[in-house]
Short mmCIF file of C-alpha atoms in Angstrom, two decimals:
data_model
loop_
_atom_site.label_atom_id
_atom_site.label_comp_id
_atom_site.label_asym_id
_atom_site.label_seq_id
_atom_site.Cartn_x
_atom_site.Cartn_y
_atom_site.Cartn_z
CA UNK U 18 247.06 53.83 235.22
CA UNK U 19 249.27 56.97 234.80
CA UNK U 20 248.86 58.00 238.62
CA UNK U 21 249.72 54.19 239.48
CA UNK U 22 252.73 54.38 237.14
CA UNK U 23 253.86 57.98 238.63
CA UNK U 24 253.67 56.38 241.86
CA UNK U 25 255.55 53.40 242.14
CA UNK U 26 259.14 53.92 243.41
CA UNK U 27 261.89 54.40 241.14
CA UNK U 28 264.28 51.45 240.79
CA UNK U 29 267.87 52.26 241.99
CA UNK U 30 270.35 51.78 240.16
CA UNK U 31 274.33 50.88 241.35
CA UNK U 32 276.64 52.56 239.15
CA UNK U 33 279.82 50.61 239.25
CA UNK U 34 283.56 51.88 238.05
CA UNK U 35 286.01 50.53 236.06
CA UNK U 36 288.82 48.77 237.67
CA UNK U 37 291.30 51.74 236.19
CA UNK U 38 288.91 54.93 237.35
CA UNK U 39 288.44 53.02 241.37
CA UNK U 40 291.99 52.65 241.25
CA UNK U 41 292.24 56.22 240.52
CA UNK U 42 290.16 58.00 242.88
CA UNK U 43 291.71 55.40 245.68
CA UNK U 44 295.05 56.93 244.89
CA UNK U 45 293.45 60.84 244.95
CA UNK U 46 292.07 59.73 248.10
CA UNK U 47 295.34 58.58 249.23
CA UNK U 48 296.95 62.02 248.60
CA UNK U 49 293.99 63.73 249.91
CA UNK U 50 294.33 62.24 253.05
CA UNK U 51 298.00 63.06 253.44
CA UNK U 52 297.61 66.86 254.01
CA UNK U 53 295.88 65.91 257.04
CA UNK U 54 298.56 63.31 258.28
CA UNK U 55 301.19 65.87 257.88
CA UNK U 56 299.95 68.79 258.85
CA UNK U 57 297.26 67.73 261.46
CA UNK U 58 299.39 66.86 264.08
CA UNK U 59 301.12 68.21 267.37
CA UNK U 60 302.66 71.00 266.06
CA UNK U 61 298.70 72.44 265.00
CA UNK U 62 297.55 70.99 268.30
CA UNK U 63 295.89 68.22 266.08
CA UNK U 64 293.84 70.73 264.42
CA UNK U 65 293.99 71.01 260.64
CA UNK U 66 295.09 74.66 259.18
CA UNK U 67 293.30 76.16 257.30
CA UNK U 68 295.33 75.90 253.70
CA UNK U 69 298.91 75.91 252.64
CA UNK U 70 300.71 77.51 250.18
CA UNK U 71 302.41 74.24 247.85
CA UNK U 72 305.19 76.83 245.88
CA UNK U 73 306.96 78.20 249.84
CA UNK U 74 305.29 75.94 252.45
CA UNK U 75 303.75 78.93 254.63
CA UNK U 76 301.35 77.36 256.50
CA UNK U 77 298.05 78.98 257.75
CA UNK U 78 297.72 78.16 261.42
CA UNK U 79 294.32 79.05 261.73
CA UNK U 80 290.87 76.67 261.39
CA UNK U 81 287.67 76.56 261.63
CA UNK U 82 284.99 74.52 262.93
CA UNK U 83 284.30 73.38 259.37
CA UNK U 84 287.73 72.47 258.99
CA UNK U 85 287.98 70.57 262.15
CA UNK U 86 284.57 68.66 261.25
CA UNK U 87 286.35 67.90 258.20
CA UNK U 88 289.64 66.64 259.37
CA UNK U 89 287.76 64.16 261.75
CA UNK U 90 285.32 62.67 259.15
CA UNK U 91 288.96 62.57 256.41
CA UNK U 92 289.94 60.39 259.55
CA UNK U 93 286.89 58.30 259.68
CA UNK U 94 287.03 57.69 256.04
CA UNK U 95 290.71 57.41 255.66
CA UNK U 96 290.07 54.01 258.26
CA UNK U 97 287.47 52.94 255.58
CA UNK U 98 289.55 52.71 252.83
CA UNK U 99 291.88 51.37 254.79
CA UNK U 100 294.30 54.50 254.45
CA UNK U 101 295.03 54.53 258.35
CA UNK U 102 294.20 51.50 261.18
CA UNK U 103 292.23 51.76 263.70
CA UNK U 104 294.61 52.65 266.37
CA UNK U 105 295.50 55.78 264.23
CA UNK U 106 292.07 56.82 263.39
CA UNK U 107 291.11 56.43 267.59
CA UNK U 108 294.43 58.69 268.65
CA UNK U 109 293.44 61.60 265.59
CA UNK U 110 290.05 62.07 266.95
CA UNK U 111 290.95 61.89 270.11
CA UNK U 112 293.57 64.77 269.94
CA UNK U 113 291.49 66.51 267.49
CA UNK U 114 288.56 66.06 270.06
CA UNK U 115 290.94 66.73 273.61
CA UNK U 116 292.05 70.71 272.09
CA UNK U 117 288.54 71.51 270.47
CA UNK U 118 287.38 71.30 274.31
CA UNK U 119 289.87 73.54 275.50
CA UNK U 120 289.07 76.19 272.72
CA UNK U 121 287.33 79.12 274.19
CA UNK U 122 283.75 79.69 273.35
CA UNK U 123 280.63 81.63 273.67
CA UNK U 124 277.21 80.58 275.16
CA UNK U 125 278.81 77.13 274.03
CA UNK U 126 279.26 77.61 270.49
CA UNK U 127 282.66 77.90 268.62
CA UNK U 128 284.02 81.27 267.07
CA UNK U 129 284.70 80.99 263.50
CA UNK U 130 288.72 81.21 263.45
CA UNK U 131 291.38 80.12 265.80
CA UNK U 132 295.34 79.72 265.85
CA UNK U 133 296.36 76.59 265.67
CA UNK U 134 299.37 76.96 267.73
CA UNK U 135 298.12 79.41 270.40
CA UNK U 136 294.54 78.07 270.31
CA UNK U 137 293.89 81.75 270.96
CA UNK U 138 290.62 82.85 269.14
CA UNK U 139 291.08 85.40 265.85
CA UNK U 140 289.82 89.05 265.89
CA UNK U 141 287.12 89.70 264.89
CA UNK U 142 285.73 87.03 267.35
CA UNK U 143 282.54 86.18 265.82
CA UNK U 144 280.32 82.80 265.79
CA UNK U 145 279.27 81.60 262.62
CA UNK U 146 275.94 79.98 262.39
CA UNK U 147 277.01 78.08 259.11
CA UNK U 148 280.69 76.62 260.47
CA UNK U 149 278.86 75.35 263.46
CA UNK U 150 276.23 73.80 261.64
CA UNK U 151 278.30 72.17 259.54
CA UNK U 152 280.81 71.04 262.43
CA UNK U 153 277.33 69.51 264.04
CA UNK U 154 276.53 67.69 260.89
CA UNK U 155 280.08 66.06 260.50
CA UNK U 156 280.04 65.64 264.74
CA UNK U 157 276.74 63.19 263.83
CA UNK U 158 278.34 61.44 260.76
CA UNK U 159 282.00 60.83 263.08
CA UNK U 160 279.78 59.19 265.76
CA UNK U 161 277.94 56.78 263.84
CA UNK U 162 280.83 56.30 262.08
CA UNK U 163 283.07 55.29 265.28
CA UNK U 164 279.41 53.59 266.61
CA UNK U 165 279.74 50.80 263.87
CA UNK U 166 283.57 50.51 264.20
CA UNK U 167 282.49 48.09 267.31
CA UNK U 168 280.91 45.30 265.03
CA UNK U 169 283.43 45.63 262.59
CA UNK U 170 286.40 43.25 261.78
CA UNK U 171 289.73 44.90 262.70
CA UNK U 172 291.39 42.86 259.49
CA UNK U 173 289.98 43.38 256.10
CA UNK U 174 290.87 43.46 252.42
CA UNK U 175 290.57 47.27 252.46
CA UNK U 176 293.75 47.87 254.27
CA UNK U 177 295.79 45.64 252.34
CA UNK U 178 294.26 47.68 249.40
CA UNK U 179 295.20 51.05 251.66
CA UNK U 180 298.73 49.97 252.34
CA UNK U 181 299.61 48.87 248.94
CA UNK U 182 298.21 52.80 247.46
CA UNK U 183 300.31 54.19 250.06
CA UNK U 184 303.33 52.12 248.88
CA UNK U 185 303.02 52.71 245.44
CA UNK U 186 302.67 56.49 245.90
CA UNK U 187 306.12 56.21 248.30
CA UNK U 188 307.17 54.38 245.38
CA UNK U 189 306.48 57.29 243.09
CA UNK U 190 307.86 60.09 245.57
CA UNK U 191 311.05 58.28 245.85
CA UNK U 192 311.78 57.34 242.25
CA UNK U 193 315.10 55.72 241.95
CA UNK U 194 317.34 57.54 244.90
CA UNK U 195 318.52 56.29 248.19
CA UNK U 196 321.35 53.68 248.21
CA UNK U 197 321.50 50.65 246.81
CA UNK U 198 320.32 49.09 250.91
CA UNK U 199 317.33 51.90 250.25
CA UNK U 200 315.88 50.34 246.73
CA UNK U 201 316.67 46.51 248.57
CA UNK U 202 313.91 47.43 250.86
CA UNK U 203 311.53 48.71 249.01
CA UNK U 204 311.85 46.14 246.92
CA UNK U 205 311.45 43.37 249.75
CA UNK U 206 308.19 45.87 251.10
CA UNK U 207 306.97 45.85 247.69
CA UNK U 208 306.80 42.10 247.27
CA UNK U 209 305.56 41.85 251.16
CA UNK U 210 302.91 43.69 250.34
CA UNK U 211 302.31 41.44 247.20
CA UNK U 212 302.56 38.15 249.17
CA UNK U 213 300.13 39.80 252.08
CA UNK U 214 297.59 40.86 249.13
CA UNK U 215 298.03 37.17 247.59
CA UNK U 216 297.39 35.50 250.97
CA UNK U 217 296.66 37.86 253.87
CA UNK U 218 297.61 35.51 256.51
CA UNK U 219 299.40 35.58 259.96
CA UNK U 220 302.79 34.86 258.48
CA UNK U 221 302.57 37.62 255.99
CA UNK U 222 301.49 40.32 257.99
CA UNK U 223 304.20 39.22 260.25
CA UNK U 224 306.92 39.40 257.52
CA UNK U 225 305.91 42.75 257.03
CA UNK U 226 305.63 44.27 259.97
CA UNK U 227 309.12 43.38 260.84
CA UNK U 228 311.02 44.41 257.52
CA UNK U 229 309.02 47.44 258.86
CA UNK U 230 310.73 47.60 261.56
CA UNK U 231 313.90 46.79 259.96
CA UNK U 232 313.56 50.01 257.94
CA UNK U 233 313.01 52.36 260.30
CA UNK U 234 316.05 50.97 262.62
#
């Protein structure tokens, strides 16, 4: 009886979170994701650098292969939760993707550091076994990832959910400046958003997309 009992599989249990703590680690995720929106982009060759100092803004333009592993799965799961649509998520990896072929390597294997703006590979050029295995690892996650974006419904919940944390946190950033036109519409946005959540139909999506517009004009 003890062997039997020792032997039958363990039942799993689903931990869930409190309404409060998911909204929480949505909005971390939110601002997680951001470093690689601003500073992944053409200016880095669509490679992510390495760190940057928050109290000057230097940035270091140099990565890894862990670091570009990691930029493309933040893009995979930024599209989950609904943090960045599928359009953005396709043209990330693919720029990401497009320079990491045009970085030099040897025997076909990465070196370790690179600059992002040259693409030219750091002294001392070395190739670490660790960085590439962990650049293979995310390579196999990103492309079963992308695999099951092709069943997948290009509307959900999730990025109402996704646009509404990024609002909020624009919200936050922006406090009460810009002119009185400014706090109009954010104030139309925010109850755009609130009608889309409400009823995420045709005409809402509509309404926002062009007081998007409309903002940026």
């Amino acid at each position: 009886p003890l062997c039997w009992a020792l032997s039958r599989p363990r039942a799993s249990r689903r931990a869930t979170l409190h309404p409060k703590r998911r909204r929480w680690f949505r909005r971390l995720a939110r601002q997680t994701y951001a470093y690689f929106e601003d500073f992944c982009g053409p200016s880095e060759n669509s490679l992510p650098p390495d760190n940057v100092h928050l109290e000057d803004g230097r940035v270091a333009h140099r990565t890894s292969p862990t670091n570009i592993g990691l930029a493309l799965l933040a893009h995979l799961g930024a599209r989950d939760l609904g943090h960045c649509g599928l359009h953005q998520l396709l043209e990330r990896v693919s720029g990401t993707v497009d320079t990491a072929n045009r970085l030099e390597r040897h025997r076909g294997h990465f070196l370790n550091w690179y600059d992002t703006q040259t693409l030219e590979p750091l002294a001392p050029r070395y190739v670490s076994t660790v960085d590439s295995g962990n650049l293979v690892g995310h390579c196999r996650v990103l492309r079963q990832g992308l695999l099951e974006l092709g069943d997948a419904p290009v509307w959900t919940s999730t990025l109402v959910d996704g646009l509404a944390e990024t609002w909020e946190l624009a919200e936050a950033a922006l406090g009460a400046t810009g002119s009185g036109r400014a706090r109009t519409e954010r104030d139309e946005i925010g109850a755009a958003l609130a009608a889309l959540a409400a009823a995420p139909d045709r005409a809402s999506l509509e309404r926002l997309a062009r007081l998007d517009r409309a903002v940026q004009t």
